[in-house]
Tab-separated table of C-alpha atoms and ligand atoms in Angstrom:
chain	number	residue	atom	x	y	z
A	1	MET	CA	-7.769	1.087	19.709
A	2	ASP	CA	-5.678	0.380	22.811
A	3	THR	CA	-2.180	1.493	21.868
A	4	SER	CA	-0.837	0.673	25.358
A	5	LYS	CA	-0.613	-2.917	24.011
A	6	LEU	CA	1.919	-1.697	21.437
A	7	THR	CA	4.519	-0.474	23.943
A	8	LYS	CA	8.087	-1.552	23.013
A	9	PHE	CA	6.586	-3.013	19.836
A	10	TYR	CA	9.888	-3.030	17.936
A	11	LYS	CA	11.453	-5.281	20.573
A	12	LYS	CA	8.815	-8.027	20.202
A	13	ASN	CA	9.381	-11.011	17.928
A	14	HIS	CA	7.351	-11.389	14.738
A	15	GLN	CA	4.537	-13.470	16.269
A	16	ASP	CA	4.249	-11.291	19.377
A	17	LYS	CA	3.997	-8.201	17.207
A	18	ILE	CA	1.030	-9.715	15.388
A	19	THR	CA	-0.594	-10.795	18.684
A	20	ALA	CA	-0.096	-7.295	20.111
A	21	LEU	CA	-1.882	-5.800	17.099
A	22	VAL	CA	-4.867	-8.082	17.765
A	23	GLU	CA	-4.871	-7.171	21.470
A	24	ALA	CA	-4.694	-3.476	20.594
A	25	GLY	CA	-7.713	-3.868	18.296
A	26	VAL	CA	-5.727	-2.905	15.176
A	27	ILE	CA	-6.271	-6.187	13.297
A	28	SER	CA	-8.891	-8.950	13.501
A	29	GLY	CA	-8.376	-12.661	14.210
A	30	ASP	CA	-8.757	-13.411	10.484
A	31	GLU	CA	-6.132	-10.839	9.630
A	32	GLN	CA	-3.885	-12.343	12.281
A	33	SER	CA	-4.142	-15.706	10.457
A	34	VAL	CA	-3.278	-14.048	7.143
A	35	LEU	CA	-0.125	-12.573	8.701
A	36	MET	CA	0.826	-15.713	10.641
A	37	ASN	CA	0.464	-17.829	7.495
A	38	GLU	CA	2.528	-15.366	5.459
A	39	SER	CA	-0.325	-15.097	2.946
A	40	LEU	CA	-0.179	-11.387	2.172
A	41	ASP	CA	0.882	-12.123	-1.393
A	42	LEU	CA	-1.407	-12.345	-4.394
A	43	ASN	CA	-2.371	-15.850	-5.414
A	44	ALA	CA	-1.198	-16.880	-8.870
A	45	GLU	CA	-4.676	-16.766	-10.400
A	46	THR	CA	-5.239	-13.161	-9.302
A	47	GLY	CA	-1.745	-12.119	-10.377
A	48	ASP	CA	-2.294	-13.713	-13.762
A	49	ASN	CA	-5.492	-11.716	-14.182
A	50	MET	CA	-3.838	-8.469	-13.128
A	51	ILE	CA	-0.913	-8.194	-15.541
A	52	GLU	CA	0.307	-9.582	-18.838
A	53	ASN	CA	2.980	-12.324	-18.681
A	54	TYR	CA	2.639	-12.792	-14.899
A	55	LEU	CA	5.352	-15.035	-13.397
A	56	GLY	CA	5.147	-14.605	-9.625
A	57	ASN	CA	5.109	-12.035	-6.837
A	58	TYR	CA	7.915	-9.654	-5.948
A	59	SER	CA	7.606	-8.963	-2.224
A	60	LEU	CA	8.397	-5.922	-0.127
A	61	PRO	CA	8.525	-6.000	3.675
A	62	PHE	CA	5.156	-4.908	5.123
A	63	GLY	CA	5.147	-3.294	8.567
A	64	VAL	CA	3.489	-0.603	10.672
A	65	ALA	CA	4.621	2.834	11.813
A	66	LEU	CA	3.361	3.716	15.286
A	67	ASN	CA	2.668	6.748	17.491
A	68	PHE	CA	0.807	8.853	14.929
A	69	ILE	CA	-1.840	11.272	16.176
A	70	ILE	CA	-3.637	12.875	13.241
A	71	ASN	CA	-6.418	15.365	13.942
A	72	GLY	CA	-6.542	14.062	17.508
A	73	GLU	CA	-6.926	10.412	16.455
A	74	GLU	CA	-4.348	7.677	17.063
A	75	LYS	CA	-3.320	5.852	13.905
A	76	VAL	CA	-1.256	2.751	13.197
A	77	ILE	CA	0.121	3.201	9.694
A	78	PRO	CA	0.883	0.325	7.311
A	79	MET	CA	3.942	0.647	5.099
A	80	ALA	CA	5.447	-1.487	2.324
A	81	ILE	CA	9.123	-0.568	2.071
A	82	GLU	CA	12.525	-2.199	1.670
A	83	GLU	CA	14.605	0.625	3.228
A	84	PRO	CA	15.503	-0.454	6.796
A	85	SER	CA	15.223	2.910	8.588
A	86	VAL	CA	11.931	4.307	7.241
A	87	ILE	CA	9.442	2.791	9.703
A	88	ALA	CA	11.759	3.404	12.662
A	89	ALA	CA	12.298	7.051	11.665
A	90	SER	CA	8.616	7.677	11.041
A	91	SER	CA	7.580	6.156	14.377
A	92	PHE	CA	10.271	8.125	16.219
A	93	ALA	CA	9.179	11.404	14.608
A	94	ALA	CA	5.489	10.698	15.225
A	95	LYS	CA	6.205	10.072	18.917
A	96	LEU	CA	8.114	13.305	19.328
A	97	ILE	CA	5.536	15.303	17.342
A	98	GLY	CA	2.737	13.511	19.219
A	99	SER	CA	4.167	14.788	22.517
A	100	SER	CA	3.347	18.292	21.225
A	101	GLY	CA	-0.157	17.348	19.973
A	102	GLY	CA	0.464	15.534	16.682
A	103	PHE	CA	-0.587	16.506	13.172
A	104	THR	CA	-3.512	18.527	11.870
A	105	THR	CA	-4.553	18.307	8.257
A	106	ASP	CA	-6.342	20.510	5.803
A	107	ILE	CA	-7.872	19.102	2.615
A	108	PRO	CA	-10.234	21.702	1.158
A	109	LYS	CA	-11.142	19.870	-2.053
A	110	ARG	CA	-10.786	16.502	-3.775
A	111	GLN	CA	-11.208	16.629	-7.530
A	112	MET	CA	-9.127	15.075	-10.285
A	113	ILE	CA	-8.339	16.732	-13.627
A	114	GLY	CA	-8.954	15.374	-17.127
A	115	GLN	CA	-7.344	16.967	-20.182
A	116	ILE	CA	-8.242	17.148	-23.832
A	117	THR	CA	-5.337	18.651	-25.738
A	118	LEU	CA	-6.293	19.926	-29.180
A	119	LYS	CA	-4.087	20.662	-32.157
A	120	ASP	CA	-4.870	22.662	-35.297
A	121	VAL	CA	-7.198	25.142	-33.590
A	122	SER	CA	-6.895	28.161	-35.917
A	123	ASP	CA	-8.259	30.815	-33.540
A	124	LYS	CA	-7.423	29.708	-29.989
A	125	LEU	CA	-8.745	32.835	-28.272
A	126	ALA	CA	-12.147	32.496	-29.963
A	127	ALA	CA	-12.206	28.731	-29.287
A	128	ARG	CA	-11.475	29.378	-25.609
A	129	GLU	CA	-14.530	31.671	-25.369
A	130	THR	CA	-16.722	29.162	-27.248
A	131	ILE	CA	-15.724	26.397	-24.815
A	132	LYS	CA	-16.416	28.595	-21.794
A	133	ARG	CA	-19.899	29.461	-23.149
A	134	ALA	CA	-20.611	25.757	-23.731
A	135	LYS	CA	-19.480	24.798	-20.201
A	136	ARG	CA	-22.864	23.466	-19.007
A	137	SER	CA	-23.437	21.241	-22.014
A	138	ILE	CA	-19.813	19.948	-21.869
A	139	LEU	CA	-20.182	19.001	-18.187
A	140	ASP	CA	-23.540	17.332	-18.915
A	141	ARG	CA	-22.069	15.308	-21.768
A	142	ALA	CA	-19.110	14.271	-19.590
A	143	ASN	CA	-21.511	13.047	-16.906
A	144	GLU	CA	-23.598	11.184	-19.516
A	145	ALA	CA	-20.375	9.434	-20.590
A	146	HIS	CA	-19.973	8.058	-17.019
A	147	PRO	CA	-23.465	8.035	-15.463
A	148	SER	CA	-22.617	5.894	-12.417
A	149	ILE	CA	-20.206	8.413	-10.844
A	150	PHE	CA	-22.773	11.174	-11.482
A	151	LYS	CA	-25.499	9.086	-9.767
A	152	ARG	CA	-23.216	8.717	-6.738
A	153	GLY	CA	-23.053	12.507	-6.385
A	154	GLY	CA	-19.727	12.942	-8.186
A	155	GLY	CA	-18.925	13.733	-11.790
A	156	ALA	CA	-17.663	16.696	-13.808
A	157	LYS	CA	-17.926	19.894	-11.757
A	158	ASP	CA	-15.916	22.557	-13.511
A	159	LEU	CA	-14.016	23.412	-16.644
A	160	GLU	CA	-10.920	25.415	-17.508
A	161	VAL	CA	-9.306	26.261	-20.867
A	162	ARG	CA	-5.565	26.831	-21.258
A	163	ILE	CA	-3.628	27.976	-24.288
A	164	LEU	CA	-0.317	26.078	-24.405
A	165	GLY	CA	2.631	27.764	-26.140
A	166	GLU	CA	2.987	31.340	-27.332
A	167	LEU	CA	0.222	32.843	-29.444
A	168	ASP	CA	2.440	35.606	-30.835
A	169	ASN	CA	5.132	33.174	-31.964
A	170	PRO	CA	3.467	30.876	-34.537
A	171	SER	CA	6.770	29.152	-35.357
A	172	LEU	CA	6.635	27.417	-31.939
A	173	PRO	CA	4.203	24.547	-31.291
A	174	SER	CA	0.992	25.583	-29.557
A	175	PHE	CA	-2.152	23.761	-28.450
A	176	LEU	CA	-5.444	24.301	-26.685
A	177	SER	CA	-6.006	22.307	-23.492
A	178	VAL	CA	-9.487	21.802	-22.047
A	179	HIS	CA	-9.519	20.669	-18.421
A	180	LEU	CA	-12.440	19.039	-16.637
A	181	HIS	CA	-12.425	19.001	-12.828
A	182	VAL	CA	-14.093	15.791	-11.756
A	183	ASP	CA	-15.287	14.673	-8.349
A	184	THR	CA	-14.283	11.000	-8.478
A	185	LYS	CA	-15.594	10.278	-4.951
A	186	GLU	CA	-13.535	7.483	-3.357
A	187	ALA	CA	-11.762	6.459	-6.572
A	188	MET	CA	-8.454	7.824	-7.833
A	189	GLY	CA	-10.543	8.162	-10.969
A	190	ALA	CA	-8.213	7.420	-13.892
A	191	ASN	CA	-10.758	5.191	-15.649
A	192	ILE	CA	-13.704	7.489	-14.881
A	193	ILE	CA	-11.863	10.484	-16.289
A	194	ASN	CA	-10.400	8.744	-19.327
A	195	THR	CA	-13.906	7.508	-20.253
A	196	MET	CA	-15.294	11.039	-19.883
A	197	MET	CA	-12.495	12.618	-21.913
A	198	GLU	CA	-12.906	10.156	-24.770
A	199	GLY	CA	-16.684	10.644	-24.529
A	200	ILE	CA	-16.638	14.443	-24.924
A	201	ALA	CA	-13.676	14.793	-27.309
A	202	PRO	CA	-15.812	14.769	-30.525
A	203	TYR	CA	-18.018	17.568	-29.124
A	204	ILE	CA	-14.941	19.638	-28.141
A	205	GLU	CA	-13.510	19.113	-31.643
A	206	GLU	CA	-16.819	20.305	-33.123
A	207	LEU	CA	-16.820	23.423	-30.912
A	208	THR	CA	-13.189	24.390	-31.596
A	209	GLY	CA	-12.588	23.127	-35.129
A	210	GLY	CA	-9.452	21.418	-33.786
A	211	THR	CA	-8.352	17.790	-33.470
A	212	ALA	CA	-8.116	16.059	-30.096
A	213	LEU	CA	-4.533	14.802	-29.845
A	214	LEU	CA	-4.662	13.600	-26.211
A	215	ARG	CA	-7.671	12.626	-24.059
A	216	ILE	CA	-6.465	11.591	-20.625
A	217	LEU	CA	-6.335	12.190	-16.875
A	218	SER	CA	-3.677	14.615	-15.606
A	219	ASN	CA	-1.807	13.096	-12.683
A	220	TYR	CA	-0.900	16.610	-11.544
A	221	ALA	CA	-3.609	16.681	-8.861
A	222	THR	CA	-3.637	20.406	-8.074
A	223	GLU	CA	-7.383	20.244	-7.296
A	224	SER	CA	-6.621	17.628	-4.645
A	225	LEU	CA	-4.093	19.309	-2.375
A	226	ALA	CA	-3.579	17.977	1.135
A	227	THR	CA	-1.664	19.831	3.854
A	228	ALA	CA	-0.340	18.599	7.197
A	229	HIS	CA	0.849	20.909	9.974
A	230	CYS	CA	2.636	20.285	13.236
A	231	VAL	CA	3.928	22.456	16.066
A	232	ILE	CA	6.803	21.022	18.106
A	233	ALA	CA	7.862	22.450	21.465
A	234	SER	CA	11.555	23.332	21.100
A	235	HIS	CA	12.636	21.792	24.413
A	236	THR	CA	11.641	18.342	23.070
A	237	LEU	CA	14.280	18.703	20.334
A	238	LYS	CA	17.272	18.789	22.671
A	239	THR	CA	20.027	16.258	21.925
A	240	GLY	CA	23.285	15.481	23.769
A	241	ARG	CA	25.202	18.128	21.845
A	242	PHE	CA	22.591	20.739	20.931
A	243	SER	CA	19.936	22.681	22.828
A	244	GLY	CA	16.333	22.399	21.589
A	245	GLU	CA	16.531	25.916	20.130
A	246	GLU	CA	19.715	25.050	18.263
A	247	VAL	CA	18.165	21.926	16.761
A	248	ARG	CA	15.066	23.941	15.789
A	249	ASP	CA	17.170	26.604	14.071
A	250	ARG	CA	19.310	24.024	12.301
A	251	ILE	CA	16.185	22.285	10.943
A	252	ILE	CA	14.908	25.657	9.687
A	253	GLU	CA	18.273	26.432	8.052
A	254	ALA	CA	18.508	22.990	6.461
A	255	THR	CA	15.081	23.572	4.909
A	256	GLN	CA	16.244	26.972	3.639
A	257	VAL	CA	19.057	25.156	1.841
A	258	ALA	CA	16.502	22.828	0.215
A	259	ALA	CA	14.420	25.841	-0.827
A	260	ILE	CA	17.393	27.353	-2.670
A	261	ASP	CA	19.356	24.371	-3.955
A	262	PRO	CA	17.727	21.725	-6.191
A	263	TYR	CA	20.567	19.272	-5.453
A	264	ARG	CA	19.627	19.287	-1.782
A	265	ALA	CA	15.875	19.664	-2.496
A	266	VAL	CA	15.775	16.366	-4.407
A	267	THR	CA	17.271	14.480	-1.443
A	268	HIS	CA	15.123	16.393	1.065
A	269	ASN	CA	12.000	15.484	-0.931
A	270	LYS	CA	13.196	11.910	-1.448
A	271	GLY	CA	13.112	11.597	2.341
A	272	ILE	CA	9.488	12.794	2.353
A	273	MET	CA	8.571	10.281	-0.358
A	274	ASN	CA	10.235	7.456	1.649
A	275	GLY	CA	7.218	7.587	3.945
A	276	VAL	CA	4.555	8.666	1.472
A	277	ASP	CA	5.401	5.982	-1.114
A	278	ALA	CA	5.537	3.277	1.544
A	279	VAL	CA	1.916	4.017	2.522
A	280	VAL	CA	0.839	4.580	-1.096
A	281	ALA	CA	2.253	1.153	-2.013
A	282	ALA	CA	0.801	-0.567	1.069
A	283	THR	CA	-2.671	0.817	0.328
A	284	GLY	CA	-2.589	-0.422	-3.284
A	285	ASN	CA	-2.306	3.041	-4.799
A	286	ASP	CA	-0.293	4.200	-7.793
A	287	TRP	CA	3.024	5.490	-6.418
A	288	ARG	CA	4.191	6.620	-9.878
A	289	ALA	CA	1.266	9.040	-10.032
A	290	VAL	CA	1.993	10.381	-6.549
A	291	GLU	CA	5.714	10.734	-7.293
A	292	ALA	CA	5.171	12.547	-10.620
A	293	SER	CA	2.581	14.858	-9.104
A	294	SER	CA	4.649	15.692	-6.016
A	295	HIS	CA	7.795	16.564	-7.954
A	296	ALA	CA	5.858	18.762	-10.392
A	297	TYR	CA	4.405	20.556	-7.352
A	298	ALA	CA	7.920	20.999	-5.934
A	299	SER	CA	8.753	22.857	-9.179
A	300	ARG	CA	5.641	25.036	-9.301
A	301	THR	CA	7.613	28.293	-8.830
A	302	GLY	CA	9.852	27.455	-11.794
A	303	GLN	CA	12.565	25.990	-9.573
A	304	TYR	CA	12.571	22.599	-7.870
A	305	ARG	CA	12.360	23.274	-4.122
A	306	SER	CA	11.724	21.688	-0.742
A	307	LEU	CA	8.141	20.437	-0.347
A	308	THR	CA	8.127	21.049	3.414
A	309	THR	CA	8.470	24.325	5.261
A	310	TRP	CA	9.926	24.580	8.787
A	311	ASP	CA	9.778	27.814	10.745
A	312	LYS	CA	9.363	29.033	14.327
A	313	ASN	CA	6.329	30.702	15.887
A	314	GLU	CA	6.159	33.504	18.458
A	315	ASN	CA	6.511	30.945	21.317
A	316	GLY	CA	9.733	29.660	19.815
A	317	ASP	CA	8.154	26.336	18.761
A	318	LEU	CA	9.207	24.607	15.553
A	319	VAL	CA	6.333	24.759	13.060
A	320	GLY	CA	6.242	22.421	10.050
A	321	SER	CA	3.964	21.997	7.101
A	322	LEU	CA	3.786	19.914	3.955
A	323	THR	CA	1.388	20.196	1.018
A	324	LEU	CA	1.128	17.466	-1.608
A	325	PRO	CA	-1.143	16.984	-4.620
A	326	LEU	CA	-2.424	13.457	-4.029
A	327	PRO	CA	-3.927	11.396	-6.866
A	328	ILE	CA	-5.014	8.457	-4.695
A	329	GLY	CA	-8.189	6.540	-3.869
A	330	THR	CA	-9.667	3.995	-1.503
A	331	VAL	CA	-11.545	1.873	-4.076
A	332	GLY	CA	-10.714	0.394	-7.463
A	333	GLY	CA	-7.527	-0.935	-9.029
A	334	ALA	CA	-5.469	-3.220	-6.806
A	335	ILE	CA	-7.151	-1.954	-3.627
A	336	SER	CA	-9.998	-4.477	-3.475
A	337	ILE	CA	-7.951	-7.342	-4.943
A	338	HIS	CA	-4.567	-7.338	-3.224
A	339	PRO	CA	-4.560	-9.007	0.230
A	340	GLY	CA	-1.864	-6.606	1.468
A	341	ALA	CA	-3.810	-3.551	0.308
A	342	LYS	CA	-7.006	-4.869	1.931
A	343	LEU	CA	-5.167	-5.385	5.216
A	344	ALA	CA	-3.610	-1.902	4.988
A	345	HIS	CA	-7.028	-0.231	4.593
A	346	SER	CA	-8.369	-2.278	7.495
A	347	ILE	CA	-5.422	-1.295	9.751
A	348	LEU	CA	-6.159	2.344	8.921
A	349	GLY	CA	-9.831	1.866	9.885
A	350	GLN	CA	-11.166	1.997	6.284
A	351	PRO	CA	-10.415	5.701	5.818
A	352	SER	CA	-12.136	7.823	3.197
A	353	ALA	CA	-9.941	9.057	0.344
A	354	LYS	CA	-9.737	12.468	2.048
A	355	GLU	CA	-8.653	10.850	5.320
A	356	LEU	CA	-6.054	8.774	3.482
A	357	GLU	CA	-4.696	11.987	1.936
A	358	GLY	CA	-4.358	13.418	5.465
A	359	ILE	CA	-2.508	10.299	6.615
A	360	LEU	CA	-0.124	10.363	3.635
A	361	VAL	CA	0.808	13.998	4.023
A	362	SER	CA	1.304	13.615	7.813
A	363	VAL	CA	3.618	10.659	7.214
A	364	GLY	CA	5.573	12.740	4.686
A	365	LEU	CA	6.016	15.542	7.220
A	366	ALA	CA	7.072	13.091	9.962
A	367	GLN	CA	9.574	11.395	7.679
A	368	ASN	CA	11.123	14.716	6.658
A	369	PHE	CA	11.357	15.842	10.276
A	370	ALA	CA	13.124	12.607	11.279
A	371	ALA	CA	15.625	12.825	8.422
A	372	VAL	CA	16.485	16.515	8.782
A	373	ARG	CA	16.674	16.342	12.577
A	374	ALA	CA	19.141	13.444	12.326
A	375	LEU	CA	21.148	15.185	9.597
A	376	VAL	CA	21.593	18.413	11.574
A	377	THR	CA	22.470	16.631	14.838
A	378	GLU	CA	24.173	13.228	15.023
A	379	GLY	CA	24.159	12.611	11.234
A	380	ILE	CA	22.179	9.983	9.402
A	381	GLN	CA	24.632	7.090	9.364
A	382	LYS	CA	24.364	6.092	13.018
A	383	GLY	CA	20.669	5.210	12.789
A	384	HIS	CA	20.863	4.010	9.187
A	385	MET	CA	23.812	1.701	9.652
A	386	GLY	CA	22.432	0.311	12.903
A	387	LEU	CA	19.418	-0.956	10.969
A	388	HIS	CA	21.453	-1.791	7.883
A	389	ALA	CA	23.626	-4.166	9.941
A	390	ARG	CA	20.936	-6.863	9.921
A	391	SER	CA	20.544	-6.656	6.129
A	392	LEU	CA	24.336	-7.020	5.786
A	393	ALA	CA	24.296	-10.008	8.136
A	394	ILE	CA	21.624	-11.688	5.972
A	395	SER	CA	23.548	-10.862	2.778
A	396	ALA	CA	26.615	-12.483	4.348
A	397	GLY	CA	24.611	-15.680	4.868
A	398	ALA	CA	23.622	-15.426	8.558
A	399	LYS	CA	20.539	-17.441	9.556
A	400	GLY	CA	18.198	-17.329	12.566
A	401	LYS	CA	19.903	-16.094	15.750
A	402	GLN	CA	23.147	-15.506	13.856
A	403	VAL	CA	21.561	-12.444	12.185
A	404	GLN	CA	21.354	-10.443	15.415
A	405	GLN	CA	24.736	-11.769	16.628
A	406	VAL	CA	26.486	-10.672	13.424
A	407	ALA	CA	24.622	-7.334	13.391
A	408	ASP	CA	25.652	-6.559	16.991
A	409	LEU	CA	29.329	-7.326	16.327
A	410	LEU	CA	29.198	-5.463	13.041
A	411	LYS	CA	28.092	-2.280	14.807
A	412	GLU	CA	31.332	-2.391	16.807
A	413	ALA	CA	33.569	-3.302	13.852
A	414	PRO	CA	35.806	-0.561	12.353
A	415	HIS	CA	34.019	-0.907	8.975
A	416	MET	CA	30.413	-1.870	8.499
A	417	ASN	CA	30.339	-3.641	5.154
A	418	LEU	CA	29.649	-7.028	3.583
A	419	ALA	CA	33.265	-8.219	3.886
A	420	ALA	CA	33.263	-7.453	7.608
A	421	ALA	CA	29.896	-9.213	8.024
A	422	LYS	CA	31.270	-12.337	6.291
A	423	GLU	CA	34.385	-12.316	8.468
A	424	ILE	CA	32.294	-12.061	11.642
A	425	LEU	CA	29.984	-14.848	10.467
A	426	GLU	CA	32.935	-17.145	9.813
A	427	LYS	CA	34.286	-16.505	13.315
A	428	ILE	CA	30.888	-17.267	14.858
B	501	MEV	C1	17.422	8.552	2.776
B	501	MEV	O1	16.619	7.550	2.192
B	501	MEV	C2	16.656	9.856	2.925
B	501	MEV	C3	17.474	11.054	3.380
B	501	MEV	O2	18.591	11.227	2.523
B	501	MEV	C4	16.567	12.260	3.363
B	501	MEV	C5	17.270	13.580	3.583
B	501	MEV	O3	18.467	13.700	3.309
B	501	MEV	O4	16.552	14.527	3.994
B	501	MEV	C6	18.043	10.833	4.779
């Protein structure tokens, strides 16, 4: 990849952006035609086969975030997102973090969890021991229920038994939950796991004397944790008003607020998910699963907290990290069907599922850095409203060149809102 061809990318017009991506070796000639012909959408036949009562496509803007260096490798990152500032913020943060070396990632394991939740187990402690003793035969039966994943070197690898509820308070509901840890290889694995769980449920019922109430994947992907780290030299954080050290300390303090206060933590984490979801959606993954899993992880101590940590090291650098449980994949579902998802995987260089986890968590960390840095320095509105101006201009009815004209005048107007945009458009 020759990223020198992407210099001042945001200033290029739509066609020149696409040409620059070809010249940089990010997309092929065929992919260029797909973008030039605006054919990223599903065709009606595919859409009709994907969902019930299909009517048409609901589009999101598809773009790329630039400047990412992840584990020493340059990455152009596809995003599908309607919020105007996300790609700009991510690219800005990645550039600044890249000047200090970029992101490193750590993904020790990639397994998904399946759950069988049993009711009416009379002696849960004894049943737990029985299940543990039968571990080998349970794993074998799970793999027989889905032989193809086992043949590919994946399959059920481990088992855990949890008693849900309070044993010494029989008036409260309680259940026995049997977890399988499954290596789903490149797939997110929902279908693999659901097939396995339904396949072994009768055997688990036989072993425990209980009834299987639920047999399903858990989207809480705690066996698939991905972490991104970055170290940012403080002097690079300097703004007009604040020294680099002040900005660093303010970012650390803002994160302390999000660690203590759930009201702030939700917004702090929403900023992280701005970037993560945009890549999850672009790559054809299930953003509901990633959202649910991430917020559960943010509450793992019993209180909802910030997902990122920001601190300083002995050199005075700002040190950030983010860990997310990531139920995602690089095959299956919409990934091999949706033209946008196919293009996104190609732009990323057909990453493995582990690599995609590293990309997602790095984007989340970048996005959080951009948001918190802006909040603790100039505030968020300057950048947000600058980008929002064009959306307002379009809402007011501006077309073609008028959009930029209205947006520029709007930025200087006393109030940046739809009424002001309409007034400016009328004058033009
Ligand atoms: C806006 O979409 C996201 C932010 O609110 C995140 C944050 O406050 O950290 C700017």
